[in-house]
Amino acid sequence: MAINKRDVHSVVSQAVQQGIESIDTAPTYNNESEVGDALNNTPSVKVIIKVPKRVSSSSEARREVEKSLKLLGRSFADVILLHWPSDLIEGDSLPSVWKELEAIKKGGMCHILGVSNFSVDALRLLLSSCEIKPAINQVERHPLLPQYDLLEYCQSQSIAVQAHTPLGHGNKLLLEHQTVLEVARNSGMSPAQVLLSWNLQQGVPVVTKFTSKEHSRDVTPLLQTEISLSPLHMKAIDHIGLSAVEPIRFVAPPFMYKPGALYSWGNNPPKRG
């Protein structure tokens, strides 16, 4: 939940009032303490915390989890996600860090372990040495980055895929795509509803960012809507990715584009992202 510190309390409070079920946090958002104060230990809201990319050892992983829980005012997290695997794979420390997270789960500090931004190869590497399989893989997913191979692999391993950036950070390439607009008009949905429904109807839960009270009011009803896309509309949205020259990532950090790296998305960052 990337929100300015001064807006956290009002945005989170409103989201809770509107029935939001979970809050996705991360040290990089720099607002865990404010989120914790706003939640005031609300038991109905599940808390997801992330082990950040800077972690390189098992002891650092435990310290980060303990720090996040302290800032959030929680004794445990509902979900802990290992955020970016690139450095851990390069340093051959993924197995030891995951083993520490397994110990954290066994110790009662979290209910569910998962990962974020893991490819099929990264998952295979983790699954070859882990005792507790990740239950979730949170990745960027939308019609311009459908990641069907990853979705299929995760399903074969009983790993749930969760979509972050399902609206492409509001980029017009998605929200103003001609097909999205046509489906929105024909279905009586907004473009955002179309994009969220596309993931949800494929069994992929979505994580959206609330950056303001206005955004909260716009997004929360979309997650609670009971309307759905028809098979023809789903096929039309599917065709967006199938007809694209190449997949488009809106979350494309430079560290994921290193020539010769063991885990990367290519040699050069995309022009759009």
mmCIF file of C-alpha atoms in Angstrom:
data_model
loop_
_atom_site.group_PDB
_atom_site.id
_atom_site.type_symbol
_atom_site.label_atom_id
_atom_site.label_comp_id
_atom_site.label_asym_id
_atom_site.label_seq_id
_atom_site.Cartn_x
_atom_site.Cartn_y
_atom_site.Cartn_z
ATOM 1 C CA MET A 1 0.000 0.000 0.000
ATOM 2 C CA ALA A 2 2.059 2.925 -1.312
ATOM 3 C CA ILE A 3 0.533 5.967 0.399
ATOM 4 C CA ASN A 4 2.039 9.225 1.608
ATOM 5 C CA LYS A 5 2.485 9.077 5.381
ATOM 6 C CA ARG A 6 0.164 12.034 5.968
ATOM 7 C CA ASP A 7 -2.654 10.275 4.074
ATOM 8 C CA VAL A 8 -2.252 6.772 5.510
ATOM 9 C CA HIS A 9 -4.693 7.018 8.397
ATOM 10 C CA SER A 10 -7.605 8.396 6.384
ATOM 11 C CA VAL A 11 -7.064 6.073 3.393
ATOM 12 C CA VAL A 12 -6.645 2.912 5.489
ATOM 13 C CA SER A 13 -9.555 3.788 7.767
ATOM 14 C CA GLN A 14 -11.822 4.315 4.778
ATOM 15 C CA ALA A 15 -10.671 1.065 3.150
ATOM 16 C CA VAL A 16 -11.434 -0.839 6.366
ATOM 17 C CA GLN A 17 -14.885 0.750 6.573
ATOM 18 C CA GLN A 18 -15.535 -0.319 2.982
ATOM 19 C CA GLY A 19 -14.727 -3.930 3.855
ATOM 20 C CA ILE A 20 -11.203 -4.351 2.501
ATOM 21 C CA GLU A 21 -9.963 -7.813 3.543
ATOM 22 C CA SER A 22 -6.186 -7.403 3.481
ATOM 23 C CA ILE A 23 -3.417 -4.811 3.490
ATOM 24 C CA ASP A 24 -0.262 -5.365 1.442
ATOM 25 C CA THR A 25 2.743 -3.664 3.063
ATOM 26 C CA ALA A 26 6.482 -3.455 2.430
ATOM 27 C CA PRO A 27 9.483 -1.692 4.034
ATOM 28 C CA THR A 28 10.078 0.104 0.731
ATOM 29 C CA TYR A 29 6.728 1.906 1.131
ATOM 30 C CA ASN A 30 8.163 3.538 4.276
ATOM 31 C CA ASN A 31 4.797 3.708 6.052
ATOM 32 C CA GLU A 32 4.442 0.477 8.049
ATOM 33 C CA SER A 33 4.173 2.318 11.365
ATOM 34 C CA GLU A 34 1.434 4.586 10.036
ATOM 35 C CA VAL A 35 -0.443 1.627 8.535
ATOM 36 C CA GLY A 36 -0.231 -0.180 11.862
ATOM 37 C CA ASP A 37 -1.593 2.834 13.740
ATOM 38 C CA ALA A 38 -4.454 3.172 11.252
ATOM 39 C CA LEU A 39 -5.363 -0.509 11.499
ATOM 40 C CA ASN A 40 -5.193 -0.398 15.299
ATOM 41 C CA ASN A 41 -4.841 -4.209 15.310
ATOM 42 C CA THR A 42 -8.139 -4.656 13.449
ATOM 43 C CA PRO A 43 -8.548 -8.455 13.527
ATOM 44 C CA SER A 44 -10.738 -8.585 10.411
ATOM 45 C CA VAL A 45 -7.972 -7.223 8.168
ATOM 46 C CA LYS A 46 -5.221 -9.606 7.107
ATOM 47 C CA VAL A 47 -1.710 -8.159 6.914
ATOM 48 C CA ILE A 48 0.792 -9.081 4.213
ATOM 49 C CA ILE A 49 4.424 -8.127 4.848
ATOM 50 C CA LYS A 50 7.403 -8.454 2.533
ATOM 51 C CA VAL A 51 11.007 -9.451 3.101
ATOM 52 C CA PRO A 52 12.823 -6.801 1.024
ATOM 53 C CA LYS A 53 15.408 -7.268 -1.695
ATOM 54 C CA ARG A 54 18.220 -5.957 0.533
ATOM 55 C CA VAL A 55 18.129 -9.130 2.640
ATOM 56 C CA SER A 56 21.099 -11.388 1.915
ATOM 57 C CA SER A 57 21.175 -13.785 4.881
ATOM 58 C CA SER A 58 18.865 -15.718 7.178
ATOM 59 C CA SER A 59 19.596 -13.449 10.148
ATOM 60 C CA GLU A 60 18.739 -10.370 8.097
ATOM 61 C CA ALA A 61 15.478 -11.989 7.007
ATOM 62 C CA ARG A 62 14.412 -12.573 10.617
ATOM 63 C CA ARG A 63 15.371 -9.021 11.607
ATOM 64 C CA GLU A 64 13.316 -7.572 8.757
ATOM 65 C CA VAL A 65 10.260 -9.640 9.697
ATOM 66 C CA GLU A 66 10.560 -8.686 13.368
ATOM 67 C CA LYS A 67 11.013 -5.008 12.464
ATOM 68 C CA SER A 68 7.972 -4.971 10.171
ATOM 69 C CA LEU A 69 5.804 -6.667 12.794
ATOM 70 C CA LYS A 70 6.937 -4.191 15.453
ATOM 71 C CA LEU A 71 6.187 -1.205 13.210
ATOM 72 C CA LEU A 72 2.775 -2.643 12.327
ATOM 73 C CA GLY A 73 1.983 -3.402 15.958
ATOM 74 C CA ARG A 74 1.343 -7.072 15.216
ATOM 75 C CA SER A 75 2.556 -10.261 16.869
ATOM 76 C CA PHE A 76 2.257 -12.190 13.604
ATOM 77 C CA ALA A 77 1.672 -11.663 9.892
ATOM 78 C CA ASP A 78 -1.054 -13.412 7.958
ATOM 79 C CA VAL A 79 1.276 -13.654 4.959
ATOM 80 C CA ILE A 80 5.029 -13.144 4.512
ATOM 81 C CA LEU A 81 6.277 -12.734 0.941
ATOM 82 C CA LEU A 82 9.908 -12.970 -0.145
ATOM 83 C CA HIS A 83 9.945 -9.955 -2.425
ATOM 84 C CA TRP A 84 12.653 -10.144 -5.119
ATOM 85 C CA PRO A 85 14.779 -13.302 -5.640
ATOM 86 C CA SER A 86 17.484 -11.879 -7.926
ATOM 87 C CA ASP A 87 20.199 -11.121 -5.335
ATOM 88 C CA LEU A 88 19.482 -14.256 -3.315
ATOM 89 C CA ILE A 89 19.871 -16.384 -6.430
ATOM 90 C CA GLU A 90 23.095 -14.618 -7.413
ATOM 91 C CA GLY A 91 24.484 -15.056 -3.884
ATOM 92 C CA ASP A 92 23.304 -18.664 -3.589
ATOM 93 C CA SER A 93 21.502 -17.755 -0.348
ATOM 94 C CA LEU A 94 17.905 -18.428 -1.410
ATOM 95 C CA PRO A 95 17.783 -21.849 0.339
ATOM 96 C CA SER A 96 19.109 -20.535 3.676
ATOM 97 C CA VAL A 97 16.867 -17.458 3.701
ATOM 98 C CA TRP A 98 13.802 -19.546 2.875
ATOM 99 C CA LYS A 99 14.734 -22.045 5.605
ATOM 100 C CA GLU A 100 14.693 -19.150 8.087
ATOM 101 C CA LEU A 101 11.261 -18.090 6.856
ATOM 102 C CA GLU A 102 10.099 -21.671 7.355
ATOM 103 C CA ALA A 103 11.364 -21.468 10.942
ATOM 104 C CA ILE A 104 9.497 -18.173 11.383
ATOM 105 C CA LYS A 105 6.293 -19.810 10.194
ATOM 106 C CA LYS A 106 6.803 -22.833 12.448
ATOM 107 C CA GLY A 107 7.361 -20.422 15.341
ATOM 108 C CA GLY A 108 3.933 -18.876 14.805
ATOM 109 C CA MET A 109 5.018 -15.498 13.418
ATOM 110 C CA CYS A 110 3.051 -16.005 10.203
ATOM 111 C CA HIS A 111 0.306 -18.182 8.791
ATOM 112 C CA ILE A 112 1.318 -18.343 5.128
ATOM 113 C CA LEU A 113 4.634 -18.107 3.266
ATOM 114 C CA GLY A 114 4.810 -16.856 -0.288
ATOM 115 C CA VAL A 115 7.034 -15.178 -2.840
ATOM 116 C CA SER A 116 6.821 -12.199 -5.159
ATOM 117 C CA ASN A 117 8.183 -11.676 -8.663
ATOM 118 C CA PHE A 118 9.382 -15.279 -9.003
ATOM 119 C CA SER A 119 9.655 -16.766 -12.489
ATOM 120 C CA VAL A 120 9.200 -20.451 -13.295
ATOM 121 C CA ASP A 121 12.981 -20.996 -13.061
ATOM 122 C CA ALA A 122 13.191 -19.180 -9.716
ATOM 123 C CA LEU A 123 10.329 -21.284 -8.361
ATOM 124 C CA ARG A 124 11.948 -24.497 -9.550
ATOM 125 C CA LEU A 125 15.141 -23.519 -7.772
ATOM 126 C CA LEU A 126 13.277 -22.812 -4.545
ATOM 127 C CA LEU A 127 11.115 -25.947 -4.725
ATOM 128 C CA SER A 128 14.210 -28.120 -5.151
ATOM 129 C CA SER A 129 15.369 -27.331 -1.607
ATOM 130 C CA CYS A 130 12.400 -26.125 0.447
ATOM 131 C CA GLU A 131 10.399 -27.994 3.056
ATOM 132 C CA ILE A 132 7.386 -25.661 3.019
ATOM 133 C CA LYS A 133 6.301 -24.695 -0.478
ATOM 134 C CA PRO A 134 5.291 -21.087 -1.122
ATOM 135 C CA ALA A 135 1.511 -20.831 -1.143
ATOM 136 C CA ILE A 136 1.443 -17.604 -3.178
ATOM 137 C CA ASN A 137 3.445 -16.049 -6.005
ATOM 138 C CA GLN A 138 2.584 -12.362 -6.344
ATOM 139 C CA VAL A 139 3.563 -11.111 -9.804
ATOM 140 C CA GLU A 140 2.676 -8.357 -12.228
ATOM 141 C CA ARG A 141 -0.185 -9.615 -14.349
ATOM 142 C CA HIS A 142 -2.590 -7.917 -16.758
ATOM 143 C CA PRO A 143 -3.619 -8.396 -20.408
ATOM 144 C CA LEU A 144 -0.333 -6.957 -21.684
ATOM 145 C CA LEU A 145 1.622 -9.347 -19.426
ATOM 146 C CA PRO A 146 -0.616 -12.436 -19.058
ATOM 147 C CA GLN A 147 2.203 -14.816 -18.021
ATOM 148 C CA TYR A 148 0.212 -17.927 -18.917
ATOM 149 C CA ASP A 149 3.272 -20.207 -18.678
ATOM 150 C CA LEU A 150 3.900 -19.025 -15.122
ATOM 151 C CA LEU A 151 0.213 -19.350 -14.240
ATOM 152 C CA GLU A 152 0.110 -22.909 -15.577
ATOM 153 C CA TYR A 153 3.264 -23.905 -13.690
ATOM 154 C CA CYS A 154 2.026 -22.420 -10.422
ATOM 155 C CA GLN A 155 -1.277 -24.238 -10.798
ATOM 156 C CA SER A 156 0.607 -27.516 -11.334
ATOM 157 C CA GLN A 157 2.452 -26.899 -8.051
ATOM 158 C CA SER A 158 -0.631 -25.762 -6.098
ATOM 159 C CA ILE A 159 0.800 -22.241 -5.810
ATOM 160 C CA ALA A 160 -1.767 -19.458 -6.053
ATOM 161 C CA VAL A 161 -0.894 -16.591 -8.389
ATOM 162 C CA GLN A 162 -1.789 -13.135 -7.115
ATOM 163 C CA ALA A 163 -1.678 -10.202 -9.537
ATOM 164 C CA HIS A 164 -0.026 -6.941 -8.576
ATOM 165 C CA THR A 165 -0.240 -3.914 -10.882
ATOM 166 C CA PRO A 166 -3.444 -5.287 -12.488
ATOM 167 C CA LEU A 167 -4.290 -1.795 -13.775
ATOM 168 C CA GLY A 168 -0.795 -1.107 -15.078
ATOM 169 C CA HIS A 169 -0.300 1.800 -12.669
ATOM 170 C CA GLY A 170 -3.157 3.498 -14.508
ATOM 171 C CA ASN A 171 -1.166 3.651 -17.736
ATOM 172 C CA LYS A 172 -3.266 4.559 -20.774
ATOM 173 C CA LEU A 173 -1.768 1.620 -22.687
ATOM 174 C CA LEU A 174 -4.102 -0.517 -20.598
ATOM 175 C CA LEU A 175 -6.915 1.690 -19.326
ATOM 176 C CA GLU A 176 -7.362 3.402 -22.707
ATOM 177 C CA HIS A 177 -6.686 0.373 -24.890
ATOM 178 C CA GLN A 178 -9.308 0.274 -27.627
ATOM 179 C CA THR A 179 -10.399 -3.283 -26.772
ATOM 180 C CA VAL A 180 -10.711 -2.492 -23.057
ATOM 181 C CA LEU A 181 -12.825 0.566 -23.833
ATOM 182 C CA GLU A 182 -15.060 -1.399 -26.219
ATOM 183 C CA VAL A 183 -15.601 -4.201 -23.696
ATOM 184 C CA ALA A 184 -16.296 -1.623 -20.994
ATOM 185 C CA ARG A 185 -18.973 0.040 -23.116
ATOM 186 C CA ASN A 186 -20.580 -3.246 -24.122
ATOM 187 C CA SER A 187 -20.540 -4.761 -20.629
ATOM 188 C CA GLY A 188 -21.554 -1.710 -18.619
ATOM 189 C CA MET A 189 -18.310 -1.811 -16.668
ATOM 190 C CA SER A 190 -15.590 0.763 -16.228
ATOM 191 C CA PRO A 191 -12.202 0.017 -17.857
ATOM 192 C CA ALA A 192 -10.767 -0.706 -14.392
ATOM 193 C CA GLN A 193 -13.560 -3.180 -13.677
ATOM 194 C CA VAL A 194 -12.854 -4.916 -16.979
ATOM 195 C CA LEU A 195 -9.162 -5.331 -16.152
ATOM 196 C CA LEU A 196 -9.783 -6.525 -12.606
ATOM 197 C CA SER A 197 -12.498 -8.931 -13.717
ATOM 198 C CA TRP A 198 -10.200 -10.412 -16.363
ATOM 199 C CA ASN A 199 -7.814 -11.593 -13.627
ATOM 200 C CA LEU A 200 -10.491 -12.517 -11.109
ATOM 201 C CA GLN A 201 -12.425 -14.667 -13.575
ATOM 202 C CA GLN A 202 -9.257 -16.662 -14.233
ATOM 203 C CA GLY A 203 -8.981 -17.382 -10.522
ATOM 204 C CA VAL A 204 -6.244 -14.809 -9.951
ATOM 205 C CA PRO A 205 -6.780 -12.497 -6.948
ATOM 206 C CA VAL A 206 -5.620 -8.912 -7.445
ATOM 207 C CA VAL A 207 -3.623 -6.478 -5.329
ATOM 208 C CA THR A 208 -4.373 -2.841 -6.076
ATOM 209 C CA LYS A 209 -2.666 0.245 -4.680
ATOM 210 C CA PHE A 210 -4.663 2.766 -2.684
ATOM 211 C CA THR A 211 -2.783 6.026 -2.998
ATOM 212 C CA SER A 212 -5.568 8.354 -1.850
ATOM 213 C CA LYS A 213 -9.072 8.383 -0.337
ATOM 214 C CA GLU A 214 -10.446 8.964 -3.814
ATOM 215 C CA HIS A 215 -8.573 5.938 -5.150
ATOM 216 C CA SER A 216 -9.922 3.878 -2.248
ATOM 217 C CA ARG A 217 -13.491 4.882 -3.103
ATOM 218 C CA ASP A 218 -12.915 3.986 -6.754
ATOM 219 C CA VAL A 219 -11.153 0.641 -6.290
ATOM 220 C CA THR A 220 -12.878 -1.027 -3.334
ATOM 221 C CA PRO A 221 -16.302 -1.353 -5.029
ATOM 222 C CA LEU A 222 -14.581 -2.952 -8.038
ATOM 223 C CA LEU A 223 -13.204 -5.738 -5.870
ATOM 224 C CA GLN A 224 -16.633 -6.349 -4.385
ATOM 225 C CA THR A 225 -18.635 -6.281 -7.628
ATOM 226 C CA GLU A 226 -20.632 -9.331 -8.658
ATOM 227 C CA ILE A 227 -20.812 -8.483 -12.353
ATOM 228 C CA SER A 228 -18.615 -10.467 -14.717
ATOM 229 C CA LEU A 229 -17.334 -10.504 -18.267
ATOM 230 C CA SER A 230 -18.925 -12.786 -20.848
ATOM 231 C CA PRO A 231 -16.807 -15.500 -22.530
ATOM 232 C CA LEU A 232 -16.658 -13.343 -25.676
ATOM 233 C CA HIS A 233 -15.426 -10.358 -23.672
ATOM 234 C CA MET A 234 -12.810 -12.512 -21.923
ATOM 235 C CA LYS A 235 -11.616 -13.760 -25.304
ATOM 236 C CA ALA A 236 -11.366 -10.191 -26.593
ATOM 237 C CA ILE A 237 -9.262 -9.125 -23.598
ATOM 238 C CA ASP A 238 -7.085 -12.233 -23.969
ATOM 239 C CA HIS A 239 -6.354 -11.182 -27.538
ATOM 240 C CA ILE A 240 -4.666 -7.980 -26.287
ATOM 241 C CA GLY A 241 -1.692 -9.983 -25.050
ATOM 242 C CA LEU A 242 -1.737 -12.465 -27.903
ATOM 243 C CA SER A 243 -1.567 -9.680 -30.489
ATOM 244 C CA ALA A 244 1.055 -7.567 -28.699
ATOM 245 C CA VAL A 245 4.527 -7.421 -30.269
ATOM 246 C CA GLU A 246 6.034 -8.195 -26.858
ATOM 247 C CA PRO A 247 4.840 -8.305 -23.241
ATOM 248 C CA ILE A 248 4.857 -4.966 -21.456
ATOM 249 C CA ARG A 249 5.994 -4.606 -17.851
ATOM 250 C CA PHE A 250 5.041 -1.526 -15.874
ATOM 251 C CA VAL A 251 7.219 -2.641 -12.954
ATOM 252 C CA ALA A 252 10.660 -2.978 -14.515
ATOM 253 C CA PRO A 253 13.470 -2.136 -12.033
ATOM 254 C CA PRO A 254 16.935 -1.799 -13.593
ATOM 255 C CA PHE A 255 18.376 -4.510 -11.323
ATOM 256 C CA MET A 256 16.279 -7.077 -13.202
ATOM 257 C CA TYR A 257 18.133 -6.297 -16.450
ATOM 258 C CA LYS A 258 21.741 -7.389 -16.042
ATOM 259 C CA PRO A 259 23.655 -9.190 -18.815
ATOM 260 C CA GLY A 260 24.915 -12.547 -17.590
ATOM 261 C CA ALA A 261 22.828 -12.546 -14.401
ATOM 262 C CA LEU A 262 21.514 -15.893 -13.194
ATOM 263 C CA TYR A 263 18.030 -14.426 -12.852
ATOM 264 C CA SER A 264 16.985 -11.510 -15.029
ATOM 265 C CA TRP A 265 14.296 -10.386 -17.457
ATOM 266 C CA GLY A 266 16.735 -9.553 -20.237
ATOM 267 C CA ASN A 267 19.710 -7.351 -21.016
ATOM 268 C CA ASN A 268 17.962 -4.017 -21.487
ATOM 269 C CA PRO A 269 15.080 -2.431 -19.536
ATOM 270 C CA PRO A 270 11.955 -1.869 -21.646
ATOM 271 C CA LYS A 271 11.346 1.557 -23.125
ATOM 272 C CA ARG A 272 7.941 1.582 -21.488
ATOM 273 C CA GLY A 273 7.545 0.592 -17.828
#
